[in-house]
Amino acid sequence: MKNQFHVFNVGAMPNLDDTDNELLVVLDTNVLLQALRYSPESRKKLYESIKSVKSRLFIPYIVGLEYNFNKRSVI
């Protein structure tokens, strides 16, 4: 698989810690809708992770629209 998709094999992911406050975290609709499918425990962990980056969090307007239009079909 690595040989076929060698363009995507960039090595180890960089170590990102809480000291890099310049990173912007952008959520897409799939993350928000998938949270509705998670178990309560997993959902709680996701929300805690999101809360930990809330000062750097960005949810595009279109993501909010898509979430609200599709959440009933997921629930």
mmCIF file of N, CA and C in Angstrom:
data_model
loop_
_atom_site.group_PDB
_atom_site.id
_atom_site.type_symbol
_atom_site.label_atom_id
_atom_site.label_comp_id
_atom_site.label_asym_id
_atom_site.label_seq_id
_atom_site.Cartn_x
_atom_site.Cartn_y
_atom_site.Cartn_z
ATOM 1 N N MET A 1 0.817 -1.175 0.000
ATOM 2 C CA MET A 1 0.000 0.000 0.000
ATOM 3 C C MET A 1 0.874 1.256 0.000
ATOM 4 N N LYS A 2 1.948 1.237 0.780
ATOM 5 C CA LYS A 2 2.828 2.400 0.827
ATOM 6 C C LYS A 2 3.461 2.669 -0.531
ATOM 7 N N ASN A 3 3.769 1.600 -1.256
ATOM 8 C CA ASN A 3 4.378 1.788 -2.571
ATOM 9 C C ASN A 3 3.390 2.356 -3.577
ATOM 10 N N GLN A 4 2.149 1.932 -3.502
ATOM 11 C CA GLN A 4 1.145 2.412 -4.438
ATOM 12 C C GLN A 4 0.774 3.872 -4.175
ATOM 13 N N PHE A 5 0.777 4.260 -2.921
ATOM 14 C CA PHE A 5 0.386 5.612 -2.553
ATOM 15 C C PHE A 5 1.552 6.337 -1.877
ATOM 16 N N HIS A 6 2.715 6.250 -2.484
ATOM 17 C CA HIS A 6 3.921 6.810 -1.883
ATOM 18 C C HIS A 6 3.838 8.325 -1.702
ATOM 19 N N VAL A 7 3.010 8.991 -2.464
ATOM 20 C CA VAL A 7 2.866 10.438 -2.339
ATOM 21 C C VAL A 7 2.317 10.816 -0.969
ATOM 22 N N PHE A 8 1.484 9.952 -0.405
ATOM 23 C CA PHE A 8 0.863 10.253 0.870
ATOM 24 C C PHE A 8 1.679 9.778 2.066
ATOM 25 N N ASN A 9 2.735 9.058 1.834
ATOM 26 C CA ASN A 9 3.571 8.554 2.912
ATOM 27 C C ASN A 9 4.606 9.616 3.264
ATOM 28 N N VAL A 10 4.251 10.481 4.192
ATOM 29 C CA VAL A 10 5.119 11.603 4.547
ATOM 30 C C VAL A 10 5.929 11.331 5.810
ATOM 31 N N GLY A 11 5.876 10.128 6.309
ATOM 32 C CA GLY A 11 6.619 9.801 7.516
ATOM 33 C C GLY A 11 5.763 9.981 8.759
ATOM 34 N N ALA A 12 6.420 10.135 9.879
ATOM 35 C CA ALA A 12 5.715 10.253 11.149
ATOM 36 C C ALA A 12 4.993 11.590 11.238
ATOM 37 N N MET A 13 3.867 11.567 11.882
ATOM 38 C CA MET A 13 3.122 12.807 12.116
ATOM 39 C C MET A 13 3.900 13.662 13.107
ATOM 40 N N PRO A 14 3.877 14.967 12.929
ATOM 41 C CA PRO A 14 4.581 15.817 13.896
ATOM 42 C C PRO A 14 3.917 15.737 15.260
ATOM 43 N N ASN A 15 4.712 15.918 16.275
ATOM 44 C CA ASN A 15 4.194 15.895 17.639
ATOM 45 C C ASN A 15 3.566 17.245 17.943
ATOM 46 N N LEU A 16 2.254 17.260 18.040
ATOM 47 C CA LEU A 16 1.540 18.495 18.341
ATOM 48 C C LEU A 16 1.128 18.472 19.798
ATOM 49 N N ASP A 17 1.523 19.474 20.516
ATOM 50 C CA ASP A 17 1.131 19.535 21.924
ATOM 51 C C ASP A 17 0.399 20.844 22.186
ATOM 52 N N ASP A 18 0.047 21.075 23.403
ATOM 53 C CA ASP A 18 -0.746 22.247 23.769
ATOM 54 C C ASP A 18 0.038 23.554 23.714
ATOM 55 N N THR A 19 1.350 23.486 23.484
ATOM 56 C CA THR A 19 2.139 24.715 23.460
ATOM 57 C C THR A 19 2.008 25.452 22.140
ATOM 58 N N ASP A 20 1.525 24.798 21.099
ATOM 59 C CA ASP A 20 1.380 25.440 19.797
ATOM 60 C C ASP A 20 -0.017 26.035 19.679
ATOM 61 N N ASN A 21 -0.165 27.259 20.149
ATOM 62 C CA ASN A 21 -1.465 27.906 20.181
ATOM 63 C C ASN A 21 -1.833 28.590 18.878
ATOM 64 N N GLU A 22 -0.983 28.480 17.870
ATOM 65 C CA GLU A 22 -1.283 29.117 16.594
ATOM 66 C C GLU A 22 -2.038 28.190 15.641
ATOM 67 N N LEU A 23 -2.208 26.949 16.026
ATOM 68 C CA LEU A 23 -2.920 26.015 15.167
ATOM 69 C C LEU A 23 -4.417 26.293 15.210
ATOM 70 N N LEU A 24 -5.040 26.219 14.064
ATOM 71 C CA LEU A 24 -6.478 26.396 13.963
ATOM 72 C C LEU A 24 -7.106 25.025 13.760
ATOM 73 N N VAL A 25 -8.112 24.719 14.543
ATOM 74 C CA VAL A 25 -8.808 23.441 14.445
ATOM 75 C C VAL A 25 -10.130 23.698 13.740
ATOM 76 N N VAL A 26 -10.316 23.064 12.582
ATOM 77 C CA VAL A 26 -11.524 23.253 11.795
ATOM 78 C C VAL A 26 -12.273 21.930 11.742
ATOM 79 N N LEU A 27 -13.514 21.952 12.186
ATOM 80 C CA LEU A 27 -14.347 20.753 12.158
ATOM 81 C C LEU A 27 -15.192 20.754 10.893
ATOM 82 N N ASP A 28 -15.425 19.575 10.373
ATOM 83 C CA ASP A 28 -16.338 19.470 9.242
ATOM 84 C C ASP A 28 -17.627 18.782 9.691
ATOM 85 N N THR A 29 -18.577 18.733 8.796
ATOM 86 C CA THR A 29 -19.895 18.192 9.122
ATOM 87 C C THR A 29 -19.809 16.745 9.579
ATOM 88 N N ASN A 30 -18.929 15.978 8.972
ATOM 89 C CA ASN A 30 -18.827 14.562 9.316
ATOM 90 C C ASN A 30 -18.436 14.347 10.773
ATOM 91 N N VAL A 31 -17.575 15.169 11.304
ATOM 92 C CA VAL A 31 -17.175 15.039 12.710
ATOM 93 C C VAL A 31 -18.375 15.272 13.621
ATOM 94 N N LEU A 32 -19.131 16.312 13.312
ATOM 95 C CA LEU A 32 -20.285 16.641 14.157
ATOM 96 C C LEU A 32 -21.391 15.601 14.046
ATOM 97 N N LEU A 33 -21.651 15.130 12.833
ATOM 98 C CA LEU A 33 -22.697 14.115 12.666
ATOM 99 C C LEU A 33 -22.273 12.767 13.236
ATOM 100 N N GLN A 34 -21.003 12.433 13.100
ATOM 101 C CA GLN A 34 -20.521 11.159 13.634
ATOM 102 C C GLN A 34 -20.643 11.127 15.153
ATOM 103 N N ALA A 35 -20.517 12.282 15.791
ATOM 104 C CA ALA A 35 -20.655 12.342 17.253
ATOM 105 C C ALA A 35 -22.024 11.856 17.692
ATOM 106 N N LEU A 36 -23.030 12.048 16.863
ATOM 107 C CA LEU A 36 -24.375 11.578 17.195
ATOM 108 C C LEU A 36 -24.471 10.057 17.163
ATOM 109 N N ARG A 37 -23.586 9.417 16.444
ATOM 110 C CA ARG A 37 -23.583 7.953 16.320
ATOM 111 C C ARG A 37 -22.741 7.278 17.402
ATOM 112 N N TYR A 38 -21.909 8.033 18.078
ATOM 113 C CA TYR A 38 -21.019 7.480 19.094
ATOM 114 C C TYR A 38 -21.789 7.056 20.333
ATOM 115 N N SER A 39 -21.172 6.196 21.103
ATOM 116 C CA SER A 39 -21.721 5.857 22.412
ATOM 117 C C SER A 39 -21.593 7.089 23.303
ATOM 118 N N PRO A 40 -22.382 7.167 24.357
ATOM 119 C CA PRO A 40 -22.296 8.344 25.250
ATOM 120 C C PRO A 40 -20.880 8.587 25.779
ATOM 121 N N GLU A 41 -20.165 7.526 26.094
ATOM 122 C CA GLU A 41 -18.799 7.672 26.614
ATOM 123 C C GLU A 41 -17.867 8.260 25.551
ATOM 124 N N SER A 42 -17.960 7.744 24.330
ATOM 125 C CA SER A 42 -17.118 8.251 23.250
ATOM 126 C C SER A 42 -17.482 9.686 22.897
ATOM 127 N N ARG A 43 -18.768 9.982 22.916
ATOM 128 C CA ARG A 43 -19.237 11.345 22.633
ATOM 129 C C ARG A 43 -18.689 12.320 23.663
ATOM 130 N N LYS A 44 -18.690 11.905 24.922
ATOM 131 C CA LYS A 44 -18.164 12.754 25.984
ATOM 132 C C LYS A 44 -16.679 13.037 25.775
ATOM 133 N N LYS A 45 -15.918 12.023 25.377
ATOM 134 C CA LYS A 45 -14.483 12.210 25.117
ATOM 135 C C LYS A 45 -14.256 13.171 23.946
ATOM 136 N N LEU A 46 -15.077 13.044 22.909
ATOM 137 C CA LEU A 46 -14.948 13.948 21.770
ATOM 138 C C LEU A 46 -15.242 15.378 22.197
ATOM 139 N N TYR A 47 -16.311 15.588 22.944
ATOM 140 C CA TYR A 47 -16.665 16.926 23.393
ATOM 141 C C TYR A 47 -15.586 17.517 24.302
ATOM 142 N N GLU A 48 -14.978 16.688 25.133
ATOM 143 C CA GLU A 48 -13.875 17.167 25.981
ATOM 144 C C GLU A 48 -12.696 17.606 25.131
ATOM 145 N N SER A 49 -12.414 16.849 24.073
ATOM 146 C CA SER A 49 -11.327 17.218 23.163
ATOM 147 C C SER A 49 -11.632 18.533 22.460
ATOM 148 N N ILE A 50 -12.861 18.689 22.028
ATOM 149 C CA ILE A 50 -13.263 19.919 21.354
ATOM 150 C C ILE A 50 -13.175 21.104 22.318
ATOM 151 N N LYS A 51 -13.616 20.896 23.561
ATOM 152 C CA LYS A 51 -13.543 21.967 24.557
ATOM 153 C C LYS A 51 -12.105 22.383 24.835
ATOM 154 N N SER A 52 -11.186 21.435 24.764
ATOM 155 C CA SER A 52 -9.789 21.750 25.070
ATOM 156 C C SER A 52 -9.150 22.651 24.016
ATOM 157 N N VAL A 53 -9.738 22.735 22.837
ATOM 158 C CA VAL A 53 -9.200 23.600 21.780
ATOM 159 C C VAL A 53 -10.191 24.700 21.395
ATOM 160 N N LYS A 54 -11.137 25.000 22.262
ATOM 161 C CA LYS A 54 -12.218 25.923 21.905
ATOM 162 C C LYS A 54 -11.720 27.310 21.523
ATOM 163 N N SER A 55 -10.598 27.735 22.046
ATOM 164 C CA SER A 55 -10.080 29.057 21.686
ATOM 165 C C SER A 55 -9.509 29.072 20.267
ATOM 166 N N ARG A 56 -9.224 27.892 19.717
ATOM 167 C CA ARG A 56 -8.671 27.785 18.364
ATOM 168 C C ARG A 56 -9.625 27.080 17.412
ATOM 169 N N LEU A 57 -10.856 26.908 17.830
ATOM 170 C CA LEU A 57 -11.825 26.134 17.067
ATOM 171 C C LEU A 57 -12.562 27.007 16.061
ATOM 172 N N PHE A 58 -12.756 26.461 14.857
ATOM 173 C CA PHE A 58 -13.511 27.159 13.823
ATOM 174 C C PHE A 58 -14.454 26.167 13.177
ATOM 175 N N ILE A 59 -15.718 26.528 13.135
ATOM 176 C CA ILE A 59 -16.715 25.723 12.447
ATOM 177 C C ILE A 59 -17.308 26.614 11.356
ATOM 178 N N PRO A 60 -17.017 26.318 10.103
ATOM 179 C CA PRO A 60 -17.536 27.147 9.018
ATOM 180 C C PRO A 60 -19.063 27.185 9.007
ATOM 181 N N TYR A 61 -19.603 28.266 8.516
ATOM 182 C CA TYR A 61 -21.047 28.454 8.474
ATOM 183 C C TYR A 61 -21.729 27.320 7.725
ATOM 184 N N ILE A 62 -21.167 26.921 6.593
ATOM 185 C CA ILE A 62 -21.777 25.854 5.786
ATOM 186 C C ILE A 62 -21.807 24.537 6.555
ATOM 187 N N VAL A 63 -20.836 24.306 7.421
ATOM 188 C CA VAL A 63 -20.817 23.097 8.248
ATOM 189 C C VAL A 63 -21.999 23.119 9.221
ATOM 190 N N GLY A 64 -22.260 24.275 9.809
ATOM 191 C CA GLY A 64 -23.406 24.402 10.694
ATOM 192 C C GLY A 64 -24.718 24.145 9.971
ATOM 193 N N LEU A 65 -24.829 24.660 8.736
ATOM 194 C CA LEU A 65 -26.030 24.413 7.941
ATOM 195 C C LEU A 65 -26.200 22.932 7.630
ATOM 196 N N GLU A 66 -25.123 22.317 7.138
ATOM 197 C CA GLU A 66 -25.188 20.898 6.790
ATOM 198 C C GLU A 66 -25.535 20.051 8.004
ATOM 199 N N TYR A 67 -24.950 20.385 9.144
ATOM 200 C CA TYR A 67 -25.230 19.640 10.372
ATOM 201 C C TYR A 67 -26.716 19.722 10.712
ATOM 202 N N ASN A 68 -27.258 20.926 10.701
ATOM 203 C CA ASN A 68 -28.651 21.109 11.078
ATOM 204 C C ASN A 68 -29.613 20.483 10.068
ATOM 205 N N PHE A 69 -29.251 20.483 8.791
ATOM 206 C CA PHE A 69 -30.111 19.843 7.788
ATOM 207 C C PHE A 69 -30.088 18.324 7.880
ATOM 208 N N ASN A 70 -28.988 17.755 8.360
ATOM 209 C CA ASN A 70 -28.822 16.288 8.328
ATOM 210 C C ASN A 70 -28.918 15.597 9.675
ATOM 211 N N LYS A 71 -28.986 16.321 10.768
ATOM 212 C CA LYS A 71 -28.945 15.668 12.083
ATOM 213 C C LYS A 71 -30.172 14.793 12.335
ATOM 214 N N ARG A 72 -31.324 15.154 11.811
ATOM 215 C CA ARG A 72 -32.519 14.326 12.030
ATOM 216 C C ARG A 72 -32.386 12.965 11.356
ATOM 217 N N SER A 73 -31.781 12.943 10.190
ATOM 218 C CA SER A 73 -31.629 11.650 9.497
ATOM 219 C C SER A 73 -30.618 10.763 10.214
ATOM 220 N N VAL A 74 -29.681 11.351 10.940
ATOM 221 C CA VAL A 74 -28.675 10.578 11.673
ATOM 222 C C VAL A 74 -29.253 10.066 12.988
ATOM 223 N N ILE A 75 -30.019 10.912 13.655
ATOM 224 C CA ILE A 75 -30.606 10.521 14.936
ATOM 225 C C ILE A 75 -31.635 9.444 14.698
#
